Amino acid sequence: MIKISKIEYYLPQSVLTNDDLEKLFPEWSSERIHEKVGISQRHISSDNETVLDMAVKSSEKIFENYDRSKVDFILFCTQSPDYFLPTTACLLQDRLKLRKNIGAIDFNLGCSGFVYGLAFAKGLISAGIAKSILLVTSETYSKHIHPEDKGNRSIFGDASASVIVEKAENSRDYQFCLGTDGGGAENLIVKKGAFKKDFELNPEHEFNPENIYMNGPEIFNFTIENIPGLVKETLMVNGMDMDDIDHFVFHQANSFMLNYLRKKTKIPADKFYIDMEKTGNTVSATIPIALKNMMDKGILKEGDKILMAGFGVGYSWGATVMEM
């Protein structure tokens, strides 16, 4: 029913390597960081670089060989917007000089955001509201992280990915499976920054309430408890089994979690793509970045079926199947 016609991404120029982290935190070794999370470096936005700036750069790559006048809707996923208001998607429309008779909206979602964005795009296309959608996932989690938070600094990187979603004429209508459990909100949260004033800090929160707090063990438990079932449900609603899928591309959280998930879900290693060593966990941009790299490396072939699964903050999770 829908297809991804174009994918491009942008990474900030500044790079934070494991060697850099070792200098900042001598009790850690570069090799140990890589062994634990599968990341050797991550790109970090400059002080004055925002998700909008990055979105412009990833989107302009799209328009080097795609007619920007075709775009009739912008979906912008971020949890670190330039402003509370106006909507970043509206600012992006102006910066890209797109038509004015188009829709534009932000949605606040993290690591499941790309899959949710595809679901929104499918709804808009199915309803005849849009034909060509610019789906952007852009995140600067580094701006949420306390400088002394070595755990989160070792995991997260900044990035923007831009994708064109259009109607697929000769493809199956693959279904989405989405899930939500707000009961886990406290395990990945920025307490201060919006309008709630009567919050209490988690006693384990080592830093300031305007910094991100992540309870790693609880996030791991949530993932292991829910994502194998999500994969099974997604295959079932689409009338498929493991052998029908050519590639499994999950949110690139960290290599330890992904390898654990792969084994628990019994996905063959040669079908399971892991790609975060040079970028880190870029939140909602991890899946489109992985897809683009797979295309550039010749791993994806026309007609390949990909099961994509995103999961994280919220808690929220989602999965679907798409054909290339």
Short mmCIF file of N, CA and C in Angstrom, two decimals, residues 97-206:
data_model
loop_
_atom_site.label_atom_id
_atom_site.label_comp_id
_atom_site.label_asym_id
_atom_site.label_seq_id
_atom_site.Cartn_x
_atom_site.Cartn_y
_atom_site.Cartn_z
N LYS A 97 11.27 25.77 1.40
CA LYS A 97 10.53 26.45 0.33
C LYS A 97 9.57 25.49 -0.37
N LEU A 98 8.86 24.72 0.44
CA LEU A 98 7.84 23.84 -0.12
C LEU A 98 6.55 24.61 -0.35
N ARG A 99 5.64 24.00 -1.09
CA ARG A 99 4.35 24.62 -1.34
C ARG A 99 3.66 24.98 -0.02
N LYS A 100 2.76 25.98 -0.08
CA LYS A 100 2.04 26.39 1.12
C LYS A 100 0.73 25.63 1.30
N ASN A 101 0.25 25.00 0.24
CA ASN A 101 -1.02 24.25 0.36
C ASN A 101 -0.72 22.79 0.70
N ILE A 102 0.07 22.60 1.79
CA ILE A 102 0.38 21.25 2.26
C ILE A 102 0.12 21.18 3.76
N GLY A 103 0.00 19.96 4.28
CA GLY A 103 -0.14 19.76 5.71
C GLY A 103 1.24 19.61 6.35
N ALA A 104 1.32 19.96 7.64
CA ALA A 104 2.58 19.82 8.36
C ALA A 104 2.29 19.67 9.84
N ILE A 105 2.88 18.64 10.46
CA ILE A 105 2.59 18.39 11.87
C ILE A 105 3.79 17.72 12.54
N ASP A 106 4.01 18.05 13.82
CA ASP A 106 5.00 17.36 14.63
C ASP A 106 4.34 16.23 15.41
N PHE A 107 5.10 15.20 15.74
CA PHE A 107 4.64 14.25 16.75
C PHE A 107 5.81 13.89 17.65
N ASN A 108 5.51 13.84 18.95
CA ASN A 108 6.51 13.62 19.99
C ASN A 108 6.58 12.14 20.30
N LEU A 109 7.58 11.48 19.75
CA LEU A 109 7.78 10.06 19.99
C LEU A 109 9.25 9.76 19.82
N GLY A 110 9.73 8.75 20.50
CA GLY A 110 11.16 8.44 20.47
C GLY A 110 11.50 7.30 19.54
N CYS A 111 11.97 6.21 20.11
CA CYS A 111 12.59 5.14 19.33
C CYS A 111 11.61 4.34 18.47
N SER A 112 10.32 4.47 18.73
CA SER A 112 9.31 3.84 17.87
C SER A 112 8.78 4.81 16.82
N GLY A 113 9.33 6.04 16.80
CA GLY A 113 8.77 7.11 16.00
C GLY A 113 8.74 6.87 14.51
N PHE A 114 9.76 6.20 13.97
CA PHE A 114 9.77 5.99 12.52
C PHE A 114 8.64 5.06 12.09
N VAL A 115 8.42 3.99 12.84
CA VAL A 115 7.34 3.06 12.51
C VAL A 115 5.98 3.76 12.65
N TYR A 116 5.82 4.52 13.72
CA TYR A 116 4.57 5.27 13.88
C TYR A 116 4.38 6.25 12.73
N GLY A 117 5.47 6.91 12.31
CA GLY A 117 5.38 7.84 11.20
C GLY A 117 4.92 7.16 9.92
N LEU A 118 5.41 5.95 9.68
CA LEU A 118 4.95 5.19 8.52
C LEU A 118 3.47 4.86 8.63
N ALA A 119 3.02 4.55 9.85
CA ALA A 119 1.61 4.25 10.06
C ALA A 119 0.75 5.49 9.78
N PHE A 120 1.19 6.66 10.27
CA PHE A 120 0.48 7.91 9.99
C PHE A 120 0.45 8.18 8.49
N ALA A 121 1.59 7.96 7.83
CA ALA A 121 1.67 8.20 6.39
C ALA A 121 0.70 7.29 5.63
N LYS A 122 0.63 6.03 6.06
CA LYS A 122 -0.30 5.10 5.42
C LYS A 122 -1.73 5.60 5.56
N GLY A 123 -2.08 6.08 6.75
CA GLY A 123 -3.44 6.59 6.96
C GLY A 123 -3.75 7.78 6.08
N LEU A 124 -2.81 8.71 5.96
CA LEU A 124 -3.03 9.90 5.14
C LEU A 124 -3.16 9.54 3.66
N ILE A 125 -2.33 8.59 3.21
CA ILE A 125 -2.38 8.18 1.80
C ILE A 125 -3.65 7.38 1.53
N SER A 126 -4.00 6.48 2.45
CA SER A 126 -5.21 5.66 2.27
C SER A 126 -6.47 6.53 2.23
N ALA A 127 -6.47 7.62 3.00
CA ALA A 127 -7.63 8.50 3.06
C ALA A 127 -7.67 9.49 1.91
N GLY A 128 -6.65 9.49 1.07
CA GLY A 128 -6.61 10.41 -0.06
C GLY A 128 -6.23 11.82 0.34
N ILE A 129 -5.70 12.00 1.55
CA ILE A 129 -5.32 13.33 2.02
C ILE A 129 -3.97 13.75 1.45
N ALA A 130 -3.09 12.79 1.22
CA ALA A 130 -1.76 13.09 0.71
C ALA A 130 -1.31 12.00 -0.24
N LYS A 131 -0.40 12.36 -1.13
CA LYS A 131 0.19 11.41 -2.07
C LYS A 131 1.69 11.24 -1.87
N SER A 132 2.35 12.33 -1.48
CA SER A 132 3.80 12.30 -1.26
C SER A 132 4.09 12.94 0.09
N ILE A 133 4.59 12.13 1.02
CA ILE A 133 4.80 12.59 2.39
C ILE A 133 6.29 12.63 2.71
N LEU A 134 6.73 13.76 3.26
CA LEU A 134 8.10 13.89 3.76
C LEU A 134 8.06 13.54 5.25
N LEU A 135 8.58 12.37 5.58
CA LEU A 135 8.65 11.92 6.97
C LEU A 135 10.06 12.17 7.48
N VAL A 136 10.16 13.00 8.51
CA VAL A 136 11.46 13.38 9.07
C VAL A 136 11.55 12.90 10.52
N THR A 137 12.65 12.25 10.85
CA THR A 137 12.95 11.91 12.24
C THR A 137 14.26 12.60 12.58
N SER A 138 14.22 13.55 13.51
CA SER A 138 15.39 14.35 13.82
C SER A 138 15.49 14.52 15.32
N GLU A 139 16.66 14.24 15.87
CA GLU A 139 16.78 14.22 17.33
C GLU A 139 18.16 14.70 17.78
N THR A 140 18.14 15.50 18.86
CA THR A 140 19.38 15.94 19.52
C THR A 140 19.29 15.57 20.99
N TYR A 141 19.28 14.28 21.27
CA TYR A 141 19.22 13.81 22.65
C TYR A 141 20.43 14.29 23.46
N SER A 142 21.53 14.56 22.78
CA SER A 142 22.73 15.00 23.50
C SER A 142 22.46 16.26 24.31
N LYS A 143 21.51 17.08 23.86
CA LYS A 143 21.19 18.32 24.58
C LYS A 143 20.39 18.03 25.85
N HIS A 144 19.84 16.83 25.98
CA HIS A 144 19.14 16.43 27.20
C HIS A 144 20.08 15.79 28.23
N ILE A 145 21.28 15.42 27.82
CA ILE A 145 22.15 14.58 28.66
C ILE A 145 23.11 15.44 29.48
N HIS A 146 23.21 15.14 30.77
CA HIS A 146 24.16 15.83 31.64
C HIS A 146 25.58 15.47 31.21
N PRO A 147 26.50 16.44 31.23
CA PRO A 147 27.88 16.17 30.79
C PRO A 147 28.56 15.03 31.56
N GLU A 148 28.14 14.78 32.80
CA GLU A 148 28.77 13.73 33.60
C GLU A 148 28.04 12.40 33.53
N ASP A 149 27.02 12.33 32.68
CA ASP A 149 26.24 11.10 32.53
C ASP A 149 26.93 10.19 31.52
N LYS A 150 27.92 9.46 31.98
CA LYS A 150 28.74 8.67 31.07
C LYS A 150 27.95 7.55 30.39
N GLY A 151 26.95 7.01 31.08
CA GLY A 151 26.16 5.93 30.50
C GLY A 151 25.42 6.37 29.26
N ASN A 152 24.62 7.44 29.38
CA ASN A 152 23.84 7.91 28.23
C ASN A 152 24.73 8.56 27.18
N ARG A 153 25.82 9.19 27.60
CA ARG A 153 26.72 9.78 26.61
C ARG A 153 27.39 8.72 25.75
N SER A 154 27.54 7.53 26.27
CA SER A 154 28.16 6.45 25.50
C SER A 154 27.19 5.84 24.48
N ILE A 155 25.90 6.05 24.69
CA ILE A 155 24.89 5.40 23.86
C ILE A 155 24.34 6.30 22.76
N PHE A 156 23.91 7.51 23.13
CA PHE A 156 23.12 8.32 22.20
C PHE A 156 23.96 9.21 21.30
N GLY A 157 23.52 9.32 20.04
CA GLY A 157 24.10 10.25 19.08
C GLY A 157 22.98 11.05 18.44
N ASP A 158 23.34 12.16 17.80
CA ASP A 158 22.36 13.02 17.15
C ASP A 158 22.33 12.75 15.64
N ALA A 159 21.17 12.91 15.04
CA ALA A 159 21.05 12.67 13.60
C ALA A 159 19.67 13.11 13.12
N SER A 160 19.56 13.26 11.81
CA SER A 160 18.27 13.50 11.17
C SER A 160 18.16 12.59 9.95
N ALA A 161 16.99 12.02 9.76
CA ALA A 161 16.72 11.21 8.56
C ALA A 161 15.45 11.73 7.89
N SER A 162 15.49 11.80 6.58
CA SER A 162 14.34 12.25 5.79
C SER A 162 13.95 11.17 4.80
N VAL A 163 12.66 10.91 4.72
CA VAL A 163 12.15 9.81 3.90
C VAL A 163 10.94 10.30 3.10
N ILE A 164 10.87 9.91 1.85
CA ILE A 164 9.66 10.14 1.05
C ILE A 164 8.82 8.87 1.06
N VAL A 165 7.57 8.99 1.50
CA VAL A 165 6.63 7.87 1.52
C VAL A 165 5.53 8.14 0.50
N GLU A 166 5.31 7.18 -0.37
CA GLU A 166 4.30 7.31 -1.42
C GLU A 166 3.47 6.03 -1.50
N LYS A 167 2.43 6.08 -2.31
CA LYS A 167 1.58 4.90 -2.51
C LYS A 167 2.32 3.88 -3.35
N ALA A 168 2.22 2.63 -2.95
CA ALA A 168 2.82 1.54 -3.72
C ALA A 168 1.73 0.89 -4.56
N GLU A 169 1.94 0.85 -5.84
CA GLU A 169 0.90 0.34 -6.74
C GLU A 169 0.88 -1.19 -6.78
N ASN A 170 2.03 -1.81 -6.64
CA ASN A 170 2.11 -3.27 -6.81
C ASN A 170 2.66 -3.96 -5.57
N SER A 171 2.13 -3.59 -4.43
CA SER A 171 2.61 -4.16 -3.19
C SER A 171 1.42 -4.57 -2.32
N ARG A 172 1.65 -5.54 -1.47
CA ARG A 172 0.62 -5.94 -0.50
C ARG A 172 0.34 -4.82 0.48
N ASP A 173 -0.83 -4.86 1.06
CA ASP A 173 -1.21 -3.91 2.10
C ASP A 173 -0.79 -4.48 3.45
N TYR A 174 0.45 -4.26 3.82
CA TYR A 174 0.96 -4.82 5.07
C TYR A 174 0.39 -4.05 6.27
N GLN A 175 0.13 -4.80 7.34
CA GLN A 175 -0.50 -4.23 8.52
C GLN A 175 0.53 -3.82 9.57
N PHE A 176 0.14 -2.89 10.43
CA PHE A 176 0.97 -2.41 11.53
C PHE A 176 0.49 -3.00 12.84
N CYS A 177 1.41 -3.21 13.76
CA CYS A 177 1.10 -3.56 15.14
C CYS A 177 1.73 -2.49 16.03
N LEU A 178 0.90 -1.81 16.81
CA LEU A 178 1.36 -0.72 17.66
C LEU A 178 0.99 -1.00 19.10
N GLY A 179 1.80 -0.50 20.04
CA GLY A 179 1.52 -0.73 21.44
C GLY A 179 1.97 0.41 22.32
N THR A 180 1.34 0.51 23.49
CA THR A 180 1.61 1.59 24.43
C THR A 180 1.47 1.10 25.86
N ASP A 181 2.39 1.51 26.73
CA ASP A 181 2.28 1.25 28.16
C ASP A 181 2.86 2.44 28.91
N GLY A 182 2.01 3.43 29.20
CA GLY A 182 2.46 4.63 29.89
C GLY A 182 2.90 4.37 31.31
N GLY A 183 2.66 3.16 31.82
CA GLY A 183 3.11 2.82 33.16
C GLY A 183 4.62 2.79 33.28
N GLY A 184 5.32 2.74 32.16
CA GLY A 184 6.78 2.74 32.19
C GLY A 184 7.40 4.10 31.94
N ALA A 185 6.60 5.15 31.97
CA ALA A 185 7.08 6.48 31.61
C ALA A 185 8.25 6.94 32.47
N GLU A 186 8.22 6.60 33.74
CA GLU A 186 9.25 7.09 34.67
C GLU A 186 10.64 6.53 34.37
N ASN A 187 10.72 5.49 33.56
CA ASN A 187 12.01 4.83 33.32
C ASN A 187 12.82 5.45 32.19
N LEU A 188 12.23 6.36 31.45
CA LEU A 188 12.97 7.12 30.44
C LEU A 188 12.25 8.46 30.30
N ILE A 189 12.82 9.49 30.93
CA ILE A 189 12.05 10.72 31.09
C ILE A 189 12.95 11.92 31.30
N VAL A 190 12.48 13.08 30.84
CA VAL A 190 13.04 14.37 31.22
C VAL A 190 11.97 15.05 32.07
N LYS A 191 12.22 15.17 33.36
CA LYS A 191 11.18 15.62 34.29
C LYS A 191 10.83 17.10 34.14
N LYS A 192 11.84 17.92 33.89
CA LYS A 192 11.64 19.36 33.90
C LYS A 192 11.87 19.93 32.51
N GLY A 193 11.02 20.87 32.12
CA GLY A 193 11.18 21.50 30.82
C GLY A 193 9.86 21.93 30.23
N ALA A 194 8.79 21.22 30.62
CA ALA A 194 7.46 21.62 30.17
C ALA A 194 6.73 22.30 31.34
N PHE A 195 5.46 22.00 31.56
CA PHE A 195 4.67 22.78 32.49
C PHE A 195 4.29 22.06 33.78
N LYS A 196 4.64 20.81 33.91
CA LYS A 196 4.36 20.12 35.16
C LYS A 196 5.38 20.56 36.21
N LYS A 197 4.89 21.06 37.33
CA LYS A 197 5.77 21.63 38.35
C LYS A 197 5.91 20.74 39.59
N ASP A 198 4.91 19.90 39.86
CA ASP A 198 4.90 19.14 41.12
C ASP A 198 5.50 17.74 40.96
N PHE A 199 6.56 17.64 40.15
CA PHE A 199 7.18 16.34 39.94
C PHE A 199 8.12 16.01 41.10
N GLU A 200 8.35 14.71 41.25
CA GLU A 200 9.31 14.24 42.22
C GLU A 200 10.45 13.55 41.48
N LEU A 201 11.67 13.80 41.96
CA LEU A 201 12.82 13.16 41.33
C LEU A 201 12.93 11.72 41.79
N ASN A 202 13.27 10.84 40.86
CA ASN A 202 13.62 9.48 41.22
C ASN A 202 14.88 9.52 42.08
N PRO A 203 14.88 8.87 43.23
CA PRO A 203 16.09 8.92 44.08
C PRO A 203 17.34 8.40 43.39
N GLU A 204 17.18 7.61 42.33
CA GLU A 204 18.33 7.11 41.59
C GLU A 204 18.82 8.11 40.54
N HIS A 205 18.03 9.20 40.34
CA HIS A 205 18.40 10.18 39.33
C HIS A 205 19.62 10.96 39.82
N GLU A 206 20.74 10.78 39.13
CA GLU A 206 21.99 11.35 39.59
C GLU A 206 22.18 12.80 39.17
#
